[in-house]
Coordinates of C-alpha atoms in Angstrom, one line a residue:
Chain O
M864 CA -0.1 0.3 0.1
S865 CA 0.9 3.1 -0.8
D866 CA 2.3 5.4 2.2
T867 CA 0.1 8.4 0.7
F868 CA -3.6 6.8 2.1
V869 CA -1.9 7.3 5.9
T870 CA -3.0 11.2 5.0
A871 CA -5.8 13.1 5.3
S872 CA -8.2 14.9 2.5
P873 CA -6.6 18.6 2.2
H874 CA -10.4 21.5 3.4
W875 CA -11.2 22.0 -0.8
T876 CA -14.3 23.2 -1.6
W877 CA -16.0 22.3 -4.7
F878 CA -14.8 26.0 -5.9
I879 CA -11.3 24.1 -6.8
I880 CA -12.7 22.0 -9.5
P881 CA -13.6 24.9 -11.7
Y882 CA -11.4 27.2 -11.0
F883 CA -8.7 23.8 -12.1
F884 CA -10.5 23.9 -15.3
V885 CA -10.9 27.5 -16.1
G886 CA -7.4 28.4 -15.2
G887 CA -6.4 25.4 -17.9
I888 CA -8.7 26.8 -20.5
A889 CA -7.1 30.7 -19.3
G890 CA -3.6 29.2 -19.8
G891 CA -3.9 27.7 -22.6
A892 CA -6.2 29.9 -25.1
Y893 CA -3.4 33.0 -24.0
F894 CA -0.6 31.0 -25.2
L895 CA -1.9 29.5 -28.1
A896 CA -2.7 34.0 -29.0
A897 CA 1.0 34.2 -28.2
V898 CA 1.9 32.1 -31.0
L899 CA -0.4 33.6 -34.2
E900 CA 1.1 37.0 -31.8
W901 CA 4.8 36.0 -33.1
F902 CA 3.9 34.2 -36.3
G903 CA 1.2 34.7 -37.3
R904 CA -0.7 36.7 -39.6
P905 CA -3.0 40.1 -39.7
E906 CA -5.5 38.3 -40.5
D907 CA -5.5 36.1 -37.3
R908 CA -5.7 38.8 -35.0
P909 CA -9.7 38.2 -34.5
V910 CA -8.3 34.6 -32.8
I911 CA -5.8 36.4 -30.5
R912 CA -8.5 38.5 -29.2
T913 CA -10.6 36.2 -28.7
G914 CA -8.1 34.2 -26.8
Y915 CA -6.9 36.8 -24.7
S916 CA -10.5 38.1 -23.8
L917 CA -10.7 34.0 -23.2
A918 CA -7.4 34.9 -20.3
F919 CA -8.2 38.0 -18.7
W920 CA -11.7 36.8 -17.8
G921 CA -10.8 33.0 -17.2
A922 CA -7.4 35.0 -15.2
V923 CA -10.5 37.0 -13.2
L924 CA -12.8 33.9 -12.6
S925 CA -9.6 32.1 -11.4
G926 CA -8.7 34.7 -8.7
L927 CA -13.2 34.9 -8.1
L928 CA -12.6 31.2 -7.1
L929 CA -10.0 30.8 -5.2
T930 CA -10.0 33.7 -2.8
L931 CA -13.8 32.4 -2.5
D932 CA -13.0 29.1 -1.3
L933 CA -11.0 30.6 1.7
G934 CA -13.7 30.7 2.8
R935 CA -12.1 34.3 4.5
S936 CA -10.7 36.3 0.9
L937 CA -9.4 39.0 1.6
R938 CA -6.5 36.6 3.9
F939 CA -5.2 36.0 0.2
L940 CA -3.3 38.7 0.9
N941 CA -1.3 36.8 2.9
M942 CA -0.6 35.1 -0.3
L943 CA 1.2 37.9 -1.7
F944 CA 2.7 40.0 1.4
Q945 CA 4.0 39.3 4.5
S946 CA 1.9 40.2 6.9
D947 CA 3.9 40.9 9.8
N948 CA 6.7 42.9 7.7
F949 CA 4.7 43.6 5.4
P950 CA 5.1 45.0 2.1
H951 CA 7.9 42.4 2.1
L952 CA 7.2 39.6 -1.1
M953 CA 5.6 36.2 0.6
F954 CA 7.6 33.9 -1.5
K955 CA 8.6 30.3 -1.5
S956 CA 10.5 29.1 -4.4
F957 CA 9.4 25.5 -2.7
S958 CA 5.5 25.6 -2.9
P959 CA 3.5 25.0 -5.9
I960 CA 0.9 26.7 -3.7
S961 CA 2.7 30.0 -3.8
F962 CA 4.9 30.3 -6.5
G963 CA 1.5 29.5 -8.8
A964 CA 0.0 32.5 -6.6
W965 CA 2.2 35.1 -8.4
A966 CA 2.4 33.2 -11.8
L967 CA -2.0 34.2 -11.4
L968 CA -1.2 37.3 -10.8
L969 CA 1.2 38.1 -12.6
F970 CA -0.3 36.6 -15.9
G971 CA -4.3 37.8 -14.8
A972 CA -1.8 41.5 -15.2
C973 CA -0.3 40.7 -18.6
A974 CA -3.6 39.4 -19.6
F975 CA -5.2 42.0 -18.7
V976 CA -2.6 44.5 -21.3
S977 CA -3.2 42.9 -24.0
W978 CA -6.7 42.4 -24.0
Y979 CA -7.1 46.6 -23.0
A980 CA -4.5 47.6 -25.6
E981 CA -6.4 47.0 -29.7
T982 CA -3.9 46.1 -31.5
G983 CA -0.1 44.3 -31.7
G984 CA 3.8 46.1 -32.5
T985 CA 6.7 44.6 -30.1
P986 CA 5.8 45.8 -27.2
A987 CA 2.2 43.1 -27.6
K988 CA 4.9 40.9 -28.9
L989 CA 6.9 41.2 -25.9
I990 CA 4.4 41.3 -23.1
A991 CA 2.8 37.9 -25.2
A992 CA 6.1 36.1 -24.8
V993 CA 6.1 36.2 -20.7
G994 CA 1.4 36.3 -20.6
G995 CA 2.3 32.7 -23.3
L996 CA 4.9 31.2 -20.7
L997 CA 3.1 32.4 -17.8
G998 CA -0.1 31.4 -19.2
F999 CA 1.5 27.5 -19.7
F1000 CA 2.8 27.4 -16.3
V1001 CA -0.3 28.5 -14.5
A1002 CA -2.3 26.0 -16.0
G1003 CA 0.1 23.0 -15.6
Y1004 CA 1.1 24.3 -12.0
T1005 CA -2.0 22.9 -10.5
G1006 CA -0.6 19.4 -11.2
V1007 CA 2.2 20.0 -10.4
L1008 CA 0.4 21.2 -6.8
L1009 CA -1.2 17.9 -6.2
S1010 CA 1.8 15.2 -6.1
V1011 CA 3.1 17.9 -3.8
T1012 CA 0.8 16.3 -1.2
N1013 CA 0.6 13.5 0.1
R1014 CA -2.0 12.4 -1.0
P1015 CA -3.3 9.6 -3.3
I1016 CA -3.6 9.1 -6.9
W1017 CA -1.9 12.5 -6.9
A1018 CA 1.7 12.3 -5.1
D1019 CA 1.9 8.5 -7.0
S1020 CA 2.4 9.7 -10.1
P1021 CA 4.8 13.5 -11.3
W1022 CA 3.1 12.8 -14.3
L1023 CA -0.8 14.6 -12.9
G1024 CA 1.3 18.9 -14.3
A1025 CA 2.2 17.4 -18.0
L1026 CA -1.5 16.0 -18.5
F1027 CA -3.2 19.5 -16.8
L1028 CA -1.0 21.4 -19.0
A1029 CA -2.3 19.1 -22.0
S1030 CA -5.6 19.8 -20.7
G1031 CA -5.5 23.1 -20.9
A1032 CA -3.9 23.2 -24.7
S1033 CA -7.1 20.9 -25.9
T1034 CA -9.7 23.0 -23.8
G1035 CA -7.7 26.1 -24.8
A1036 CA -7.9 26.1 -28.3
A1037 CA -11.3 24.4 -27.8
A1038 CA -12.7 27.1 -26.1
I1039 CA -11.6 29.9 -28.8
A1040 CA -12.3 27.2 -32.0
L1041 CA -16.2 27.9 -30.0
F1042 CA -16.0 31.7 -29.9
A1043 CA -13.5 33.2 -32.3
P1044 CA -16.4 33.0 -35.7
G1045 CA -18.5 35.3 -33.9
R1046 CA -15.4 37.6 -33.6
G1047 CA -15.1 37.3 -37.2
A1048 CA -12.5 34.4 -37.8
T1049 CA -11.7 33.2 -41.2
E1050 CA -11.8 29.8 -41.7
R1051 CA -7.8 29.5 -42.2
S1052 CA -6.9 30.6 -38.6
L1053 CA -9.6 28.4 -37.1
R1054 CA -8.5 25.8 -39.1
W1055 CA -4.7 26.2 -37.9
V1056 CA -7.0 26.5 -33.9
T1057 CA -8.5 23.0 -34.3
T1058 CA -5.8 20.8 -36.4
F1059 CA -3.9 22.1 -32.9
D1060 CA -6.6 20.9 -30.6
A1061 CA -6.7 17.6 -32.4
R1062 CA -3.0 16.6 -31.3
A1063 CA -3.6 18.5 -28.5
L1064 CA -6.3 16.2 -27.7
I1065 CA -3.9 13.1 -28.6
V1066 CA -0.7 14.5 -26.6
E1067 CA -3.1 14.7 -23.9
L1068 CA -4.1 11.2 -24.4
L1069 CA -1.5 9.7 -24.2
L1070 CA 0.1 11.3 -20.6
L1071 CA -3.4 10.0 -19.2
I1072 CA -2.1 6.5 -20.2
V1073 CA 1.7 6.8 -18.8
F1074 CA -0.4 8.7 -15.7
L1075 CA -2.7 5.3 -14.9
V1076 CA 1.2 3.4 -16.0
S1077 CA 3.0 5.7 -13.7
L1078 CA 1.0 4.9 -10.9
G1079 CA 1.5 0.9 -10.6
T1080 CA -0.6 -0.2 -8.1
V1081 CA -2.3 2.7 -6.8
A1082 CA -3.8 2.6 -10.6
K1083 CA -6.1 -0.3 -8.0
A1084 CA -7.9 3.1 -6.9
W1085 CA -9.9 4.2 -9.5
L1086 CA -12.0 1.2 -9.3
S1087 CA -14.8 3.8 -7.9
V1088 CA -17.5 5.4 -9.5
W1089 CA -14.6 7.9 -10.9
G1090 CA -12.5 5.4 -12.5
L1091 CA -15.9 4.5 -14.5
L1092 CA -16.4 9.0 -15.5
L1093 CA -13.3 8.6 -16.8
I1094 CA -13.5 5.6 -19.0
V1095 CA -16.4 7.4 -20.0
G1096 CA -16.6 10.8 -19.9
V1097 CA -13.0 11.8 -20.3
V1098 CA -11.3 9.2 -22.9
G1099 CA -14.7 8.6 -24.9
A1100 CA -17.0 11.7 -24.2
G1101 CA -13.6 14.3 -24.3
I1102 CA -10.7 13.2 -26.2
L1103 CA -12.5 10.4 -28.7
W1104 CA -15.5 11.0 -30.4
P1105 CA -13.7 15.0 -30.6
L1106 CA -11.4 13.3 -32.5
R1107 CA -13.2 11.0 -34.7
L1108 CA -15.4 14.8 -35.6
H1109 CA -12.2 16.6 -36.6
L1110 CA -11.6 13.5 -39.4
K1111 CA -15.5 13.1 -40.0
P1112 CA -17.3 16.6 -39.0
A1113 CA -21.2 15.2 -38.6
G1114 CA -22.8 17.6 -38.2
A1115 CA -25.1 20.2 -35.9
G1116 CA -25.7 20.5 -32.4
A1117 CA -24.0 20.3 -29.1
L1118 CA -23.0 17.2 -28.6
R1119 CA -21.5 16.6 -32.0
N1120 CA -19.4 20.2 -31.6
P1121 CA -16.2 19.4 -31.1
A1122 CA -14.6 21.7 -29.1
V1123 CA -17.4 21.8 -26.9
M1124 CA -17.2 17.9 -26.4
V1125 CA -13.3 18.8 -25.4
L1126 CA -14.6 21.7 -22.8
L1127 CA -16.7 18.6 -21.3
G1128 CA -13.9 16.3 -20.9
G1129 CA -11.7 18.7 -18.9
F1130 CA -13.9 19.7 -17.3
L1131 CA -14.6 16.1 -16.4
L1132 CA -10.7 15.1 -16.7
R1133 CA -10.1 17.5 -13.7
C1134 CA -13.4 16.7 -11.5
V1135 CA -12.8 13.0 -12.2
V1136 CA -8.5 13.6 -10.9
L1137 CA -9.6 15.6 -8.3
L1138 CA -12.2 13.6 -6.6
A1139 CA -10.8 10.3 -6.7
S1140 CA -8.8 10.6 -4.7
N1141 CA -10.7 12.9 -2.3
S1142 CA -12.9 9.9 -1.6
I1143 CA -10.3 7.9 -0.3
E1144 CA -10.8 7.8 3.5
Y1145 CA -8.5 6.8 6.0
H1146 CA -10.3 5.1 8.6
R1147 CA -11.5 2.8 5.6
V1148 CA -7.6 2.0 4.5
A1149 CA -7.5 1.6 7.8
S1150 CA -10.1 -1.5 8.6
V1151 CA -8.6 -2.9 6.0
V1152 CA -5.1 -3.1 6.8
A1153 CA -6.3 -4.6 10.4
R1154 CA -8.4 -7.0 9.2
Chain X
M1245 CA 21.4 25.8 19.9
P1246 CA 18.0 25.2 22.2
E1247 CA 18.0 20.9 23.0
A1248 CA 15.7 19.6 20.6
M1249 CA 12.2 18.9 22.4
G1250 CA 9.8 16.8 21.1
F1251 CA 6.5 13.8 22.0
F1252 CA 7.4 9.7 22.8
T1253 CA 3.7 8.7 22.5
D1254 CA 3.4 5.0 24.1
T1255 CA 0.5 3.6 22.2
T1256 CA 0.4 0.1 24.2
I1257 CA -1.5 2.2 27.3
C1258 CA -3.0 4.9 25.9
I1259 CA -6.6 3.9 27.0
G1260 CA -8.6 6.2 24.3
C1261 CA -10.4 8.4 26.9
K1262 CA -9.7 12.0 24.1
A1263 CA -8.5 14.2 27.5
C1264 CA -5.5 15.2 24.7
E1265 CA -8.2 16.5 21.9
V1266 CA -9.8 17.9 25.3
A1267 CA -6.8 19.3 27.0
C1268 CA -5.1 20.7 23.5
K1269 CA -8.5 22.6 22.5
N1270 CA -9.9 24.2 26.3
W1271 CA -6.3 25.9 26.5
N1272 CA -5.7 26.9 22.8
Q1273 CA -8.9 27.8 22.6
L1274 CA -9.9 26.1 20.3
P1275 CA -14.1 25.3 19.3
A1276 CA -15.6 21.9 20.9
T1277 CA -17.5 22.1 17.6
N1278 CA -17.8 22.8 14.0
G1279 CA -21.2 24.2 12.2
G1280 CA -23.2 23.6 15.6
V1281 CA -21.5 20.2 15.5
S1282 CA -19.8 18.8 18.5
E1283 CA -16.9 17.4 17.7
L1284 CA -16.1 15.4 20.9
S1285 CA -18.4 12.8 22.5
G1286 CA -19.4 14.7 25.4
D1287 CA -21.6 11.4 27.2
S1288 CA -19.4 11.6 29.7
Y1289 CA -16.0 12.2 31.0
D1290 CA -14.9 9.6 28.4
N1291 CA -15.0 10.8 25.2
T1292 CA -14.2 8.1 23.7
R1293 CA -16.0 8.0 20.2
K1294 CA -13.2 5.1 17.4
L1295 CA -9.3 4.2 19.1
D1296 CA -7.3 4.0 15.5
G1297 CA -4.7 5.4 14.9
T1298 CA -6.3 9.2 13.0
H1299 CA -6.4 10.5 16.3
W1300 CA -3.1 10.1 17.2
R1301 CA -2.0 11.4 13.8
H1302 CA -2.5 14.6 15.2
V1303 CA 1.0 15.7 16.8
K1304 CA 2.4 13.5 14.2
F1305 CA 5.0 15.0 12.7
I1306 CA 6.3 19.2 13.4
E1307 CA 7.2 21.2 11.1
Q1308 CA 11.2 21.8 11.6
F1309 CA 11.9 26.0 11.4
E1310 CA 15.0 26.7 10.0
G1311 CA 13.9 30.7 10.7
P1312 CA 11.5 33.3 9.8
Y1313 CA 9.5 32.4 6.7
N1314 CA 11.6 29.5 5.2
G1315 CA 9.7 26.6 7.2
R1316 CA 10.6 23.2 5.9
W1317 CA 6.7 20.7 5.8
L1318 CA 7.8 17.2 6.8
M1319 CA 4.6 16.4 5.9
M1320 CA 1.2 16.5 5.3
S1321 CA -0.6 15.3 7.9
D1322 CA -4.0 16.9 10.3
V1323 CA -1.5 18.3 12.7
I1324 CA -2.6 21.6 10.2
D1325 CA -6.2 22.1 10.6
M1326 CA -8.8 24.9 10.2
N1327 CA -10.1 26.4 13.4
P1328 CA -14.0 26.5 12.3
A1329 CA -14.4 29.5 14.7
A1330 CA -11.7 31.6 13.1
G1331 CA -12.4 30.0 9.2
T1332 CA -8.2 29.5 8.4
A1333 CA -6.3 27.0 9.7
Q1334 CA -4.0 26.3 12.3
K1335 CA -1.5 24.2 13.8
C1336 CA 0.3 23.3 16.5
T1337 CA 2.4 25.2 18.7
L1338 CA 3.7 22.5 20.8
C1339 CA 2.2 24.8 23.4
Y1340 CA 4.4 27.5 22.3
D1341 CA 3.2 30.0 25.3
R1342 CA 3.0 27.0 28.2
M1343 CA 6.6 26.3 27.2
Q1344 CA 7.3 30.2 27.7
V1345 CA 7.1 29.4 31.6
G1346 CA 8.6 25.5 32.0
L1347 CA 5.9 24.1 31.2
E1348 CA 5.3 20.9 28.7
P1349 CA 2.7 21.2 26.0
A1350 CA -1.7 20.3 27.2
C1351 CA -1.8 17.3 25.3
A1352 CA 1.0 15.6 27.3
K1353 CA -0.1 17.6 30.8
A1354 CA -3.6 16.3 30.5
C1355 CA -2.5 12.0 29.3
P1356 CA -3.3 10.1 32.9
T1357 CA -1.2 7.2 31.6
D1358 CA 1.5 9.1 30.2
S1359 CA 0.7 7.6 27.1
I1360 CA 2.1 10.8 25.2
Q1361 CA 5.0 12.5 27.3
F1362 CA 7.3 15.3 26.6
G1363 CA 11.0 16.4 26.6
P1364 CA 14.0 16.5 25.2
I1365 CA 14.5 13.9 22.5
A1366 CA 17.7 12.6 23.6
E1367 CA 16.4 11.5 26.7
L1368 CA 12.7 10.3 24.9
R1369 CA 14.0 8.1 23.1
T1370 CA 16.5 6.0 25.6
R1371 CA 13.0 5.5 27.2
A1372 CA 11.5 4.9 25.0
Q1373 CA 13.9 1.7 24.2
K1374 CA 13.5 0.6 27.6
R1375 CA 9.1 -0.1 27.2
V1376 CA 10.4 -1.7 24.1
D1377 CA 12.7 -3.4 26.1
Q1378 CA 10.8 -3.8 28.8
L1379 CA 7.1 -5.2 26.5
K1380 CA 9.2 -7.9 24.4
A1381 CA 10.1 -8.8 28.1
Q1382 CA 7.2 -9.8 28.3
G1383 CA 6.1 -11.4 25.5
E1384 CA 5.2 -8.7 23.5
K1385 CA 7.4 -9.3 20.3
R1386 CA 6.0 -6.7 18.5
A1387 CA 6.9 -3.7 20.2
R1388 CA 8.5 -1.3 17.6
L1389 CA 9.3 2.3 18.2
Y1390 CA 8.2 4.1 14.8
G1391 CA 10.0 7.6 13.3
D1392 CA 12.7 7.7 16.8
D1393 CA 15.8 6.7 14.8
P1394 CA 18.1 9.7 13.4
N1395 CA 19.3 8.2 10.7
G1396 CA 15.8 6.6 9.3
P1397 CA 13.3 8.7 7.3
L1398 CA 14.0 12.1 7.1
G1399 CA 16.5 12.0 9.6
G1400 CA 14.1 10.9 12.6
L1401 CA 10.7 12.3 13.6
N1402 CA 10.6 15.2 17.0
S1403 CA 7.1 12.5 17.0
F1404 CA 7.7 9.4 17.5
Y1405 CA 5.8 6.2 18.3
L1406 CA 6.4 2.3 20.2
L1407 CA 3.9 0.3 18.4
V1408 CA 2.6 -3.0 18.3
D1409 CA 2.0 -3.7 15.1
E1410 CA 2.1 -2.5 11.4
P1411 CA 2.3 1.5 11.0
E1412 CA -0.6 1.6 8.4
V1413 CA -2.7 0.5 11.3
Y1414 CA -2.5 3.5 13.4
G1415 CA -2.7 5.3 10.5
L1416 CA 0.5 6.3 9.9
P1417 CA 3.5 5.8 6.3
R1418 CA 5.6 2.8 7.3
D1419 CA 8.2 5.5 4.8
P1420 CA 7.4 9.1 5.7
K1421 CA 8.8 10.9 2.8
L1422 CA 8.2 14.9 2.1
P1423 CA 5.7 15.2 -0.1
S1424 CA 8.4 17.5 -2.2
R1425 CA 10.1 14.6 -3.4
N1426 CA 7.6 15.3 -6.5
L1427 CA 8.4 19.0 -7.9
K1428 CA 11.6 18.6 -9.5
S1429 CA 10.3 15.4 -12.0
S1430 CA 6.6 17.0 -11.8
G1431 CA 8.0 20.4 -12.6
V1432 CA 10.7 19.1 -15.4
L1433 CA 7.3 16.3 -16.5
S1434 CA 5.5 19.7 -17.5
A1435 CA 8.4 21.8 -19.4
A1436 CA 9.3 19.2 -21.4
T1437 CA 5.0 18.7 -22.0
G1438 CA 5.3 23.1 -22.9
A1439 CA 8.0 22.4 -25.7
V1440 CA 6.3 19.8 -27.3
L1441 CA 2.5 22.0 -27.5
G1442 CA 4.2 25.0 -28.4
L1443 CA 6.8 22.6 -30.9
V1444 CA 2.6 21.2 -32.1
A1445 CA 1.7 25.0 -32.3
L1446 CA 4.6 26.0 -35.0
V1447 CA 4.9 23.6 -37.1
G1448 CA 1.3 24.1 -37.2
L1449 CA 1.9 27.4 -38.5
R1450 CA 4.4 26.0 -40.6
K1451 CA 2.6 23.4 -42.6
R1452 CA 0.0 25.9 -43.3
R1453 CA 2.1 28.7 -45.1
M1454 CA 3.8 25.7 -46.2
D1455 CA -0.1 24.7 -48.5
E1456 CA -0.3 28.3 -48.7
I1457 CA 2.8 28.3 -51.4
G1458 CA 2.1 24.6 -53.0
G1459 CA -1.5 25.8 -53.3
G1460 CA -0.6 28.8 -53.8
G1461 CA -2.2 29.1 -58.0
E1462 CA -5.2 27.8 -56.7
R1463 CA -5.8 30.9 -54.3
G1464 CA -5.0 33.0 -56.9
S1465 CA -7.1 31.6 -59.7
E1466 CA -10.2 31.3 -56.5
N1467 CA -9.2 35.8 -55.6

């Protein structure tokens, strides 16, 4: 039995699940917009604008969800400043939560400037470079954070950060594909986004398999309703079905829209990873060992 | 440097009265209820609801401080918990205010069987080893110490135990490790994935350009 089973679950509320999802979309969308800011063309501007918009509002929503989860919202300041030593900064290099708090703040600042400024140019490119890297950090650090908890499943594999990052990229691309047409995106711009989305999904699927294999005997912890949802919802409906739809479009309707299905799968991925581990109570494990 | 202090918990003489839990809440002015629900049985002086490892976990691992704002977590455990009255996370301070005036922590003071003992680590280790020898002489061959070895996992724990069964039965990890062990590998793999995805994005852009150059004539006729 992995020692991770002998730990207590964190006192998180449900706000954390949508945060992991929204943070991933915001980070992934900004990264794609940044790539086009540097290497795209004028015709890609509507896609870039959509990416920045998703990133900014996603960062705002992420901050709201995180501060609400604290219970005492103003306490978020303690993540940024030393309370007894104001205005000295609170930063612990060994803590993904500390890193993440600063990354989200700086990412939000970049997303705001990019979203607010209407046009491109060198300053926009420089901000996009910094924000794009921060975006990928915001999308991936949540998985790293889970791996650094000593909790079952999360701390039994080093692949969760990579998996969340790939999911952030695929859901970010899907969100752009969903909203950019209404902002006047051209067919060619959109095709690049959807092609990237399909490839990100393949990377995500491979990482999910590696993640499950790397769990070893702990993988048995997935023998629950969350494991079923992982196979049916995340892999089936959220990865394989949209991949098939990319190859062979199946017409109108939300269930036939690959972008909608990718977003659903990304949300379910955060749900099952969080809840599969959180549903493991030590009392039950202890009684099994004692027998 | 002052002598390292810590806890030795002899689980063989714990009677599960939870006087330690009550004393902790009492001294540190922590609420006995959470959302209106009592966390103690409150039926009698015997506060036992259940006797298993999860209740000793509360005094399991102590944070080692190397200086202000440079704390090093030994283990994520129930030592850190939510105070429902304050709405913030709090952790065991070893009753620092009591120690300032030469008193032992409230839990150790309240323990009627001295199952929880507080003192200099070196002295506790000697005492604990004697107790193991005594139990073995009495026929309890499984008696062993957990977390006392300075050369063991994490350099020994400042809160260690005498057990007569597998550590998991007491809610203790067999081989305690720092949660930060995954930080480097997890960070590197995430960064590598980020690089791969970045490459995928750029290859897509390049292919778009190549396709356009290749299909330029066709596009020209469209325009």
